[in-house]
mmCIF file with all atom_site columns, C-alpha atoms in Angstrom:
data_model
loop_
_atom_site.group_PDB
_atom_site.id
_atom_site.type_symbol
_atom_site.label_atom_id
_atom_site.label_alt_id
_atom_site.label_comp_id
_atom_site.label_asym_id
_atom_site.label_entity_id
_atom_site.label_seq_id
_atom_site.pdbx_PDB_ins_code
_atom_site.Cartn_x
_atom_site.Cartn_y
_atom_site.Cartn_z
_atom_site.occupancy
_atom_site.B_iso_or_equiv
_atom_site.pdbx_formal_charge
_atom_site.auth_seq_id
_atom_site.auth_comp_id
_atom_site.auth_asym_id
_atom_site.auth_atom_id
_atom_site.pdbx_PDB_model_num
ATOM 1   C CA . MET A 1 1   ? 16.815  -16.962 -16.832 1.00 46.00 ? 23  MET A CA 1
ATOM 2   C CA . ALA A 1 2   ? 18.112  -19.992 -14.970 1.00 48.00 ? 24  ALA A CA 1
ATOM 3   C CA . ASN A 1 3   ? 16.278  -21.025 -11.825 1.00 54.00 ? 25  ASN A CA 1
ATOM 4   C CA . LYS A 1 4   ? 19.161  -19.907 -9.628  1.00 61.00 ? 26  LYS A CA 1
ATOM 5   C CA . ASP A 1 5   ? 19.071  -16.439 -11.246 1.00 75.00 ? 27  ASP A CA 1
ATOM 6   C CA . LEU A 1 6   ? 15.488  -15.770 -10.187 1.00 88.00 ? 28  LEU A CA 1
ATOM 7   C CA . PRO A 1 7   ? 15.780  -12.735 -7.879  1.00 94.00 ? 29  PRO A CA 1
ATOM 8   C CA . ALA A 1 8   ? 14.198  -12.559 -4.450  1.00 95.00 ? 30  ALA A CA 1
ATOM 9   C CA . ARG A 1 9   ? 11.967  -9.726  -5.677  1.00 96.00 ? 31  ARG A CA 1
ATOM 10  C CA . ALA A 1 10  ? 10.327  -12.084 -8.190  1.00 96.00 ? 32  ALA A CA 1
ATOM 11  C CA . TRP A 1 11  ? 9.335   -14.386 -5.328  1.00 97.00 ? 33  TRP A CA 1
ATOM 12  C CA . VAL A 1 12  ? 8.056   -11.419 -3.304  1.00 97.00 ? 34  VAL A CA 1
ATOM 13  C CA . ILE A 1 13  ? 5.960   -10.100 -6.198  1.00 97.00 ? 35  ILE A CA 1
ATOM 14  C CA . ALA A 1 14  ? 4.578   -13.582 -6.860  1.00 97.00 ? 36  ALA A CA 1
ATOM 15  C CA . GLY A 1 15  ? 3.761   -13.833 -3.161  1.00 98.00 ? 37  GLY A CA 1
ATOM 16  C CA . MET A 1 16  ? 1.984   -10.473 -3.218  1.00 97.00 ? 38  MET A CA 1
ATOM 17  C CA . LYS A 1 17  ? -0.077  -11.537 -6.233  1.00 97.00 ? 39  LYS A CA 1
ATOM 18  C CA . VAL A 1 18  ? -1.129  -14.770 -4.533  1.00 97.00 ? 40  VAL A CA 1
ATOM 19  C CA . LEU A 1 19  ? -1.869  -12.847 -1.324  1.00 97.00 ? 41  LEU A CA 1
ATOM 20  C CA . ALA A 1 20  ? -4.018  -10.381 -3.268  1.00 95.00 ? 42  ALA A CA 1
ATOM 21  C CA . ASP A 1 21  ? -5.859  -13.114 -5.166  1.00 94.00 ? 43  ASP A CA 1
ATOM 22  C CA . SER A 1 22  ? -6.267  -15.814 -2.540  1.00 96.00 ? 44  SER A CA 1
ATOM 23  C CA . GLY A 1 23  ? -5.179  -14.613 0.922   1.00 96.00 ? 45  GLY A CA 1
ATOM 24  C CA . ILE A 1 24  ? -2.255  -15.354 3.184   1.00 97.00 ? 46  ILE A CA 1
ATOM 25  C CA . ASN A 1 25  ? -2.968  -19.068 3.614   1.00 97.00 ? 47  ASN A CA 1
ATOM 26  C CA . ALA A 1 26  ? -2.460  -19.552 -0.132  1.00 97.00 ? 48  ALA A CA 1
ATOM 27  C CA . VAL A 1 27  ? 1.068   -18.096 -0.054  1.00 98.00 ? 49  VAL A CA 1
ATOM 28  C CA . LYS A 1 28  ? 2.990   -21.372 -0.187  1.00 97.00 ? 50  LYS A CA 1
ATOM 29  C CA . VAL A 1 29  ? 6.396   -22.103 -1.698  1.00 97.00 ? 51  VAL A CA 1
ATOM 30  C CA . GLU A 1 30  ? 4.949   -24.782 -3.982  1.00 96.00 ? 52  GLU A CA 1
ATOM 31  C CA . ARG A 1 31  ? 2.310   -22.447 -5.361  1.00 97.00 ? 53  ARG A CA 1
ATOM 32  C CA . LEU A 1 32  ? 4.796   -19.630 -5.959  1.00 97.00 ? 54  LEU A CA 1
ATOM 33  C CA . ALA A 1 33  ? 7.146   -21.995 -7.763  1.00 96.00 ? 55  ALA A CA 1
ATOM 34  C CA . LEU A 1 34  ? 4.257   -23.031 -10.001 1.00 95.00 ? 56  LEU A CA 1
ATOM 35  C CA . VAL A 1 35  ? 3.347   -19.371 -10.662 1.00 94.00 ? 57  VAL A CA 1
ATOM 36  C CA . LEU A 1 36  ? 6.965   -18.590 -11.525 1.00 95.00 ? 58  LEU A CA 1
ATOM 37  C CA . GLY A 1 37  ? 7.422   -21.748 -13.582 1.00 94.00 ? 59  GLY A CA 1
ATOM 38  C CA . VAL A 1 38  ? 10.380  -23.017 -11.577 1.00 94.00 ? 60  VAL A CA 1
ATOM 39  C CA . SER A 1 39  ? 11.113  -25.713 -9.029  1.00 92.00 ? 61  SER A CA 1
ATOM 40  C CA . LYS A 1 40  ? 11.043  -24.963 -5.284  1.00 92.00 ? 62  LYS A CA 1
ATOM 41  C CA . ALA A 1 41  ? 14.848  -25.100 -4.996  1.00 91.00 ? 63  ALA A CA 1
ATOM 42  C CA . PRO A 1 42  ? 15.512  -21.491 -6.117  1.00 92.00 ? 64  PRO A CA 1
ATOM 43  C CA . PHE A 1 43  ? 13.242  -20.252 -3.341  1.00 95.00 ? 65  PHE A CA 1
ATOM 44  C CA . TYR A 1 44  ? 15.664  -21.582 -0.741  1.00 93.00 ? 66  TYR A CA 1
ATOM 45  C CA . TRP A 1 45  ? 18.575  -19.837 -2.444  1.00 92.00 ? 67  TRP A CA 1
ATOM 46  C CA . ARG A 1 46  ? 16.834  -16.541 -1.691  1.00 95.00 ? 68  ARG A CA 1
ATOM 47  C CA . PHE A 1 47  ? 14.917  -17.193 1.552   1.00 96.00 ? 69  PHE A CA 1
ATOM 48  C CA . LYS A 1 48  ? 15.537  -19.225 4.676   1.00 96.00 ? 70  LYS A CA 1
ATOM 49  C CA . ASP A 1 49  ? 11.882  -20.249 4.870   1.00 97.00 ? 71  ASP A CA 1
ATOM 50  C CA . ARG A 1 50  ? 8.305   -19.092 4.209   1.00 97.00 ? 72  ARG A CA 1
ATOM 51  C CA . ASN A 1 51  ? 8.436   -16.680 7.171   1.00 97.00 ? 73  ASN A CA 1
ATOM 52  C CA . ALA A 1 52  ? 11.411  -14.905 5.609   1.00 98.00 ? 74  ALA A CA 1
ATOM 53  C CA . LEU A 1 53  ? 9.358   -14.470 2.434   1.00 98.00 ? 75  LEU A CA 1
ATOM 54  C CA . LEU A 1 54  ? 6.397   -13.134 4.416   1.00 98.00 ? 76  LEU A CA 1
ATOM 55  C CA . ASP A 1 55  ? 8.709   -10.621 6.111   1.00 97.00 ? 77  ASP A CA 1
ATOM 56  C CA . ALA A 1 56  ? 10.005  -9.550  2.698   1.00 98.00 ? 78  ALA A CA 1
ATOM 57  C CA . MET A 1 57  ? 6.424   -9.169  1.446   1.00 98.00 ? 79  MET A CA 1
ATOM 58  C CA . ILE A 1 58  ? 5.577   -6.851  4.334   1.00 97.00 ? 80  ILE A CA 1
ATOM 59  C CA . GLU A 1 59  ? 8.739   -4.852  3.654   1.00 97.00 ? 81  GLU A CA 1
ATOM 60  C CA . TYR A 1 60  ? 7.713   -4.581  -0.017  1.00 97.00 ? 82  TYR A CA 1
ATOM 61  C CA . TRP A 1 61  ? 4.291   -3.274  1.060   1.00 96.00 ? 83  TRP A CA 1
ATOM 62  C CA . LYS A 1 62  ? 5.853   -0.697  3.362   1.00 96.00 ? 84  LYS A CA 1
ATOM 63  C CA . ALA A 1 63  ? 8.571   0.369   0.931   1.00 95.00 ? 85  ALA A CA 1
ATOM 64  C CA . ASP A 1 64  ? 6.950   0.189   -2.502  1.00 93.00 ? 86  ASP A CA 1
ATOM 65  C CA . LEU A 1 65  ? 3.373   1.078   -1.593  1.00 92.00 ? 87  LEU A CA 1
ATOM 66  C CA . THR A 1 66  ? 4.116   3.730   1.051   1.00 93.00 ? 88  THR A CA 1
ATOM 67  C CA . THR A 1 67  ? 7.644   5.140   1.278   1.00 94.00 ? 89  THR A CA 1
ATOM 68  C CA . ALA A 1 68  ? 8.238   5.139   -2.486  1.00 94.00 ? 90  ALA A CA 1
ATOM 69  C CA . LEU A 1 69  ? 5.032   7.094   -3.099  1.00 94.00 ? 91  LEU A CA 1
ATOM 70  C CA . ILE A 1 70  ? 6.051   9.754   -0.579  1.00 96.00 ? 92  ILE A CA 1
ATOM 71  C CA . GLU A 1 71  ? 9.468   10.004  -2.247  1.00 96.00 ? 93  GLU A CA 1
ATOM 72  C CA . LYS A 1 72  ? 7.885   10.401  -5.700  1.00 96.00 ? 94  LYS A CA 1
ATOM 73  C CA . VAL A 1 73  ? 6.005   13.545  -4.648  1.00 97.00 ? 95  VAL A CA 1
ATOM 74  C CA . ARG A 1 74  ? 8.624   15.102  -2.374  1.00 97.00 ? 96  ARG A CA 1
ATOM 75  C CA . HIS A 1 75  ? 9.919   17.396  -5.163  1.00 98.00 ? 97  HIS A CA 1
ATOM 76  C CA . LEU A 1 76  ? 6.574   19.165  -5.669  1.00 98.00 ? 98  LEU A CA 1
ATOM 77  C CA . PRO A 1 77  ? 6.605   22.756  -4.412  1.00 98.00 ? 99  PRO A CA 1
ATOM 78  C CA . THR A 1 78  ? 3.416   22.949  -2.320  1.00 97.00 ? 100 THR A CA 1
ATOM 79  C CA . PRO A 1 79  ? 1.784   20.690  0.254   1.00 97.00 ? 101 PRO A CA 1
ATOM 80  C CA . ARG A 1 80  ? -1.476  20.697  -1.702  1.00 97.00 ? 102 ARG A CA 1
ATOM 81  C CA . GLN A 1 81  ? 0.312   19.564  -4.870  1.00 98.00 ? 103 GLN A CA 1
ATOM 82  C CA . ARG A 1 82  ? 2.058   16.809  -2.919  1.00 98.00 ? 104 ARG A CA 1
ATOM 83  C CA . VAL A 1 83  ? -1.203  15.532  -1.417  1.00 98.00 ? 105 VAL A CA 1
ATOM 84  C CA . GLU A 1 84  ? -2.996  15.675  -4.768  1.00 97.00 ? 106 GLU A CA 1
ATOM 85  C CA . ALA A 1 85  ? -0.110  13.821  -6.440  1.00 97.00 ? 107 ALA A CA 1
ATOM 86  C CA . ILE A 1 86  ? 0.090   11.130  -3.772  1.00 96.00 ? 108 ILE A CA 1
ATOM 87  C CA . VAL A 1 87  ? -3.662  10.635  -4.049  1.00 96.00 ? 109 VAL A CA 1
ATOM 88  C CA . GLU A 1 88  ? -3.307  10.086  -7.794  1.00 95.00 ? 110 GLU A CA 1
ATOM 89  C CA . LEU A 1 89  ? -0.452  7.637   -7.244  1.00 94.00 ? 111 LEU A CA 1
ATOM 90  C CA . SER A 1 90  ? -2.557  5.829   -4.638  1.00 93.00 ? 112 SER A CA 1
ATOM 91  C CA . LEU A 1 91  ? -5.394  5.462   -7.128  1.00 92.00 ? 113 LEU A CA 1
ATOM 92  C CA . ASP A 1 92  ? -3.212  3.450   -9.498  1.00 87.00 ? 114 ASP A CA 1
ATOM 93  C CA . HIS A 1 93  ? -4.865  0.092   -9.860  1.00 84.00 ? 115 HIS A CA 1
ATOM 94  C CA . GLU A 1 94  ? -1.633  -1.884  -10.123 1.00 90.00 ? 116 GLU A CA 1
ATOM 95  C CA . SER A 1 95  ? 1.953   -1.872  -8.974  1.00 90.00 ? 117 SER A CA 1
ATOM 96  C CA . ASP A 1 96  ? 4.313   -4.497  -10.438 1.00 92.00 ? 118 ASP A CA 1
ATOM 97  C CA . GLY A 1 97  ? 1.233   -6.183  -11.905 1.00 92.00 ? 119 GLY A CA 1
ATOM 98  C CA . ILE A 1 98  ? -0.359  -6.491  -8.449  1.00 93.00 ? 120 ILE A CA 1
ATOM 99  C CA . SER A 1 99  ? -3.802  -5.083  -7.674  1.00 91.00 ? 121 SER A CA 1
ATOM 100 C CA . VAL A 1 100 ? -3.114  -2.411  -5.053  1.00 92.00 ? 122 VAL A CA 1
ATOM 101 C CA . ALA A 1 101 ? -6.698  -2.505  -3.762  1.00 91.00 ? 123 ALA A CA 1
ATOM 102 C CA . ALA A 1 102 ? -6.624  -6.294  -3.425  1.00 93.00 ? 124 ALA A CA 1
ATOM 103 C CA . VAL A 1 103 ? -3.270  -6.177  -1.623  1.00 95.00 ? 125 VAL A CA 1
ATOM 104 C CA . GLU A 1 104 ? -4.560  -3.574  0.827   1.00 94.00 ? 126 GLU A CA 1
ATOM 105 C CA . ALA A 1 105 ? -7.645  -5.689  1.558   1.00 93.00 ? 127 ALA A CA 1
ATOM 106 C CA . ALA A 1 106 ? -5.556  -8.858  1.891   1.00 95.00 ? 128 ALA A CA 1
ATOM 107 C CA . ILE A 1 107 ? -3.049  -7.200  4.226   1.00 96.00 ? 129 ILE A CA 1
ATOM 108 C CA . ARG A 1 108 ? -5.900  -6.101  6.479   1.00 94.00 ? 130 ARG A CA 1
ATOM 109 C CA . ALA A 1 109 ? -7.427  -9.586  6.433   1.00 95.00 ? 131 ALA A CA 1
ATOM 110 C CA . TRP A 1 110 ? -4.001  -11.021 7.298   1.00 97.00 ? 132 TRP A CA 1
ATOM 111 C CA . ALA A 1 111 ? -3.633  -8.447  10.078  1.00 97.00 ? 133 ALA A CA 1
ATOM 112 C CA . GLY A 1 112 ? -6.920  -9.698  11.519  1.00 95.00 ? 134 GLY A CA 1
ATOM 113 C CA . GLN A 1 113 ? -5.446  -13.217 11.751  1.00 95.00 ? 135 GLN A CA 1
ATOM 114 C CA . ASP A 1 114 ? -1.944  -12.365 12.953  1.00 97.00 ? 136 ASP A CA 1
ATOM 115 C CA . PRO A 1 115 ? -1.326  -9.808  15.740  1.00 97.00 ? 137 PRO A CA 1
ATOM 116 C CA . ALA A 1 116 ? 2.258   -9.203  14.564  1.00 96.00 ? 138 ALA A CA 1
ATOM 117 C CA . ILE A 1 117 ? 1.008   -8.236  11.100  1.00 97.00 ? 139 ILE A CA 1
ATOM 118 C CA . GLY A 1 118 ? -1.740  -6.205  12.754  1.00 97.00 ? 140 GLY A CA 1
ATOM 119 C CA . LYS A 1 119 ? 0.950   -4.216  14.539  1.00 97.00 ? 141 LYS A CA 1
ATOM 120 C CA . VAL A 1 120 ? 2.848   -3.615  11.292  1.00 97.00 ? 142 VAL A CA 1
ATOM 121 C CA . ALA A 1 121 ? -0.363  -2.619  9.469   1.00 97.00 ? 143 ALA A CA 1
ATOM 122 C CA . ALA A 1 122 ? -1.161  -0.154  12.263  1.00 97.00 ? 144 ALA A CA 1
ATOM 123 C CA . GLU A 1 123 ? 2.360   1.298   11.949  1.00 97.00 ? 145 GLU A CA 1
ATOM 124 C CA . VAL A 1 124 ? 1.969   1.712   8.181   1.00 97.00 ? 146 VAL A CA 1
ATOM 125 C CA . ASP A 1 125 ? -1.468  3.278   8.609   1.00 97.00 ? 147 ASP A CA 1
ATOM 126 C CA . ALA A 1 126 ? 0.005   5.697   11.167  1.00 97.00 ? 148 ALA A CA 1
ATOM 127 C CA . LEU A 1 127 ? 2.908   6.528   8.822   1.00 97.00 ? 149 LEU A CA 1
ATOM 128 C CA . ARG A 1 128 ? 0.492   7.292   5.995   1.00 97.00 ? 150 ARG A CA 1
ATOM 129 C CA . VAL A 1 129 ? -1.827  9.394   8.170   1.00 98.00 ? 151 VAL A CA 1
ATOM 130 C CA . ASP A 1 130 ? 1.124   11.231  9.771   1.00 98.00 ? 152 ASP A CA 1
ATOM 131 C CA . TYR A 1 131 ? 2.407   12.141  6.318   1.00 98.00 ? 153 TYR A CA 1
ATOM 132 C CA . LEU A 1 132 ? -0.981  13.626  5.422   1.00 98.00 ? 154 LEU A CA 1
ATOM 133 C CA . VAL A 1 133 ? -1.157  15.476  8.762   1.00 98.00 ? 155 VAL A CA 1
ATOM 134 C CA . ARG A 1 134 ? 2.255   17.053  8.106   1.00 97.00 ? 156 ARG A CA 1
ATOM 135 C CA . GLU A 1 135 ? 1.217   18.212  4.648   1.00 97.00 ? 157 GLU A CA 1
ATOM 136 C CA . LEU A 1 136 ? -2.162  19.533  5.825   1.00 97.00 ? 158 LEU A CA 1
ATOM 137 C CA . SER A 1 137 ? -0.477  21.309  8.729   1.00 96.00 ? 159 SER A CA 1
ATOM 138 C CA . ALA A 1 138 ? 1.988   22.847  6.270   1.00 95.00 ? 160 ALA A CA 1
ATOM 139 C CA . MET A 1 139 ? -1.068  24.170  4.408   1.00 95.00 ? 161 MET A CA 1
ATOM 140 C CA . GLY A 1 140 ? -2.030  25.980  7.601   1.00 92.00 ? 162 GLY A CA 1
ATOM 141 C CA . ALA A 1 141 ? -4.549  23.667  9.262   1.00 94.00 ? 163 ALA A CA 1
ATOM 142 C CA . ALA A 1 142 ? -4.305  23.385  13.031  1.00 94.00 ? 164 ALA A CA 1
ATOM 143 C CA . GLN A 1 143 ? -3.095  19.983  14.255  1.00 94.00 ? 165 GLN A CA 1
ATOM 144 C CA . GLN A 1 144 ? -6.555  18.751  15.340  1.00 95.00 ? 166 GLN A CA 1
ATOM 145 C CA . HIS A 1 145 ? -8.100  19.758  12.001  1.00 96.00 ? 167 HIS A CA 1
ATOM 146 C CA . ALA A 1 146 ? -5.194  18.346  10.008  1.00 97.00 ? 168 ALA A CA 1
ATOM 147 C CA . LEU A 1 147 ? -5.640  15.016  11.804  1.00 97.00 ? 169 LEU A CA 1
ATOM 148 C CA . ILE A 1 148 ? -9.369  14.876  11.036  1.00 97.00 ? 170 ILE A CA 1
ATOM 149 C CA . PHE A 1 149 ? -8.810  15.783  7.379   1.00 97.00 ? 171 PHE A CA 1
ATOM 150 C CA . ALA A 1 150 ? -5.961  13.272  7.077   1.00 98.00 ? 172 ALA A CA 1
ATOM 151 C CA . LYS A 1 151 ? -8.072  10.486  8.556   1.00 98.00 ? 173 LYS A CA 1
ATOM 152 C CA . SER A 1 152 ? -10.937 11.386  6.210   1.00 97.00 ? 174 SER A CA 1
ATOM 153 C CA . ILE A 1 153 ? -8.640  11.195  3.196   1.00 98.00 ? 175 ILE A CA 1
ATOM 154 C CA . TYR A 1 154 ? -7.047  7.941   4.321   1.00 98.00 ? 176 TYR A CA 1
ATOM 155 C CA . LEU A 1 155 ? -10.241 6.190   5.386   1.00 97.00 ? 177 LEU A CA 1
ATOM 156 C CA . GLY A 1 156 ? -11.844 7.230   2.101   1.00 97.00 ? 178 GLY A CA 1
ATOM 157 C CA . LEU A 1 157 ? -8.976  5.572   0.227   1.00 96.00 ? 179 LEU A CA 1
ATOM 158 C CA . ILE A 1 158 ? -9.192  2.371   2.282   1.00 95.00 ? 180 ILE A CA 1
ATOM 159 C CA . GLY A 1 159 ? -12.944 2.321   1.633   1.00 94.00 ? 181 GLY A CA 1
ATOM 160 C CA . LEU A 1 160 ? -12.380 2.826   -2.089  1.00 95.00 ? 182 LEU A CA 1
ATOM 161 C CA . TYR A 1 161 ? -9.872  -0.024  -2.112  1.00 93.00 ? 183 TYR A CA 1
ATOM 162 C CA . SER A 1 162 ? -12.366 -2.235  -0.317  1.00 91.00 ? 184 SER A CA 1
ATOM 163 C CA . VAL A 1 163 ? -15.250 -1.634  -2.716  1.00 92.00 ? 185 VAL A CA 1
ATOM 164 C CA . ARG A 1 164 ? -13.003 -2.141  -5.734  1.00 88.00 ? 186 ARG A CA 1
ATOM 165 C CA . HIS A 1 165 ? -12.474 -5.691  -4.623  1.00 77.00 ? 187 HIS A CA 1
ATOM 166 C CA . TYR A 1 166 ? -15.957 -6.569  -3.356  1.00 82.00 ? 188 TYR A CA 1
ATOM 167 C CA . THR A 1 167 ? -18.489 -4.035  -4.691  1.00 91.00 ? 189 THR A CA 1
ATOM 168 C CA . PRO A 1 168 ? -17.075 -2.534  -7.883  1.00 88.00 ? 190 PRO A CA 1
ATOM 169 C CA . ALA A 1 169 ? -20.308 -0.631  -8.575  1.00 93.00 ? 191 ALA A CA 1
ATOM 170 C CA . LEU A 1 170 ? -19.303 1.731   -5.749  1.00 94.00 ? 192 LEU A CA 1
ATOM 171 C CA . ASP A 1 171 ? -15.783 2.269   -7.110  1.00 93.00 ? 193 ASP A CA 1
ATOM 172 C CA . CYS A 1 172 ? -15.823 5.985   -7.891  1.00 94.00 ? 194 CYS A CA 1
ATOM 173 C CA . GLU A 1 173 ? -12.499 7.755   -8.074  1.00 95.00 ? 195 GLU A CA 1
ATOM 174 C CA . GLU A 1 174 ? -14.252 11.026  -8.837  1.00 96.00 ? 196 GLU A CA 1
ATOM 175 C CA . ALA A 1 175 ? -16.152 10.857  -5.544  1.00 96.00 ? 197 ALA A CA 1
ATOM 176 C CA . TYR A 1 176 ? -12.891 10.168  -3.731  1.00 97.00 ? 198 TYR A CA 1
ATOM 177 C CA . ARG A 1 177 ? -11.137 13.067  -5.471  1.00 97.00 ? 199 ARG A CA 1
ATOM 178 C CA . ASP A 1 178 ? -14.064 15.281  -4.433  1.00 97.00 ? 200 ASP A CA 1
ATOM 179 C CA . LEU A 1 179 ? -13.610 14.198  -0.810  1.00 97.00 ? 201 LEU A CA 1
ATOM 180 C CA . VAL A 1 180 ? -9.880  14.961  -0.988  1.00 97.00 ? 202 VAL A CA 1
ATOM 181 C CA . GLY A 1 181 ? -10.517 18.315  -2.650  1.00 97.00 ? 203 GLY A CA 1
ATOM 182 C CA . SER A 1 182 ? -13.018 19.240  0.068   1.00 96.00 ? 204 SER A CA 1
ATOM 183 C CA . ALA A 1 183 ? -10.539 18.340  2.796   1.00 95.00 ? 205 ALA A CA 1
ATOM 184 C CA . LEU A 1 184 ? -7.784  20.339  1.093   1.00 96.00 ? 206 LEU A CA 1
ATOM 185 C CA . ASP A 1 185 ? -10.101 23.325  0.577   1.00 95.00 ? 207 ASP A CA 1
ATOM 186 C CA . ARG A 1 186 ? -11.050 23.250  4.257   1.00 93.00 ? 208 ARG A CA 1
ATOM 187 C CA . ALA A 1 187 ? -7.388  23.087  5.250   1.00 91.00 ? 209 ALA A CA 1
ATOM 188 C CA . ASP A 1 188 ? -6.697  26.101  2.999   1.00 86.00 ? 210 ASP A CA 1
ATOM 189 C CA . ARG A 1 189 ? -9.536  28.092  4.600   1.00 85.00 ? 211 ARG A CA 1
ATOM 190 C CA . LEU A 1 190 ? -8.225  27.444  8.121   1.00 76.00 ? 212 LEU A CA 1
ATOM 191 C CA . ARG A 1 191 ? -5.033  29.410  7.559   1.00 69.00 ? 213 ARG A CA 1
#
């Protein structure tokens, strides 16, 4: 592939990998060019500047690691099946060769440094929790219970992502699945 043929998505994925491995301050055009084995020039054929790349990276996170997962489970017939399936998709360790857990941790670290990213991260968190609330409500849980169960499921996932990166001895998908199953069972009983 010629340098000029390198798609924008390749730069975004390279940026996400660097973000996951080294944090937002390491996401530099020079470094990404080195990772991709090209000169810096093709970057500017795809992006106006580094900020445009960072915007594209956030859009990738929202689209590929949130909206796309919801779309993948939409066809399942019951809310419980959809929640169980989205949990399994969320437990995937990689997407496009990027550590999902490391990206989630890096996005949150970035959000702590940049209020604009903090706002976007809060919006994505709300979107994810709202999705779970809708599914748990469809199972029959009252709104206040559905919200508590949804937050439990989501916070458990964020915690699992965090320990994967920093304390792998605590990484236990089975414990997380148990938590999700308990929340779903409670939602079922509240019908």
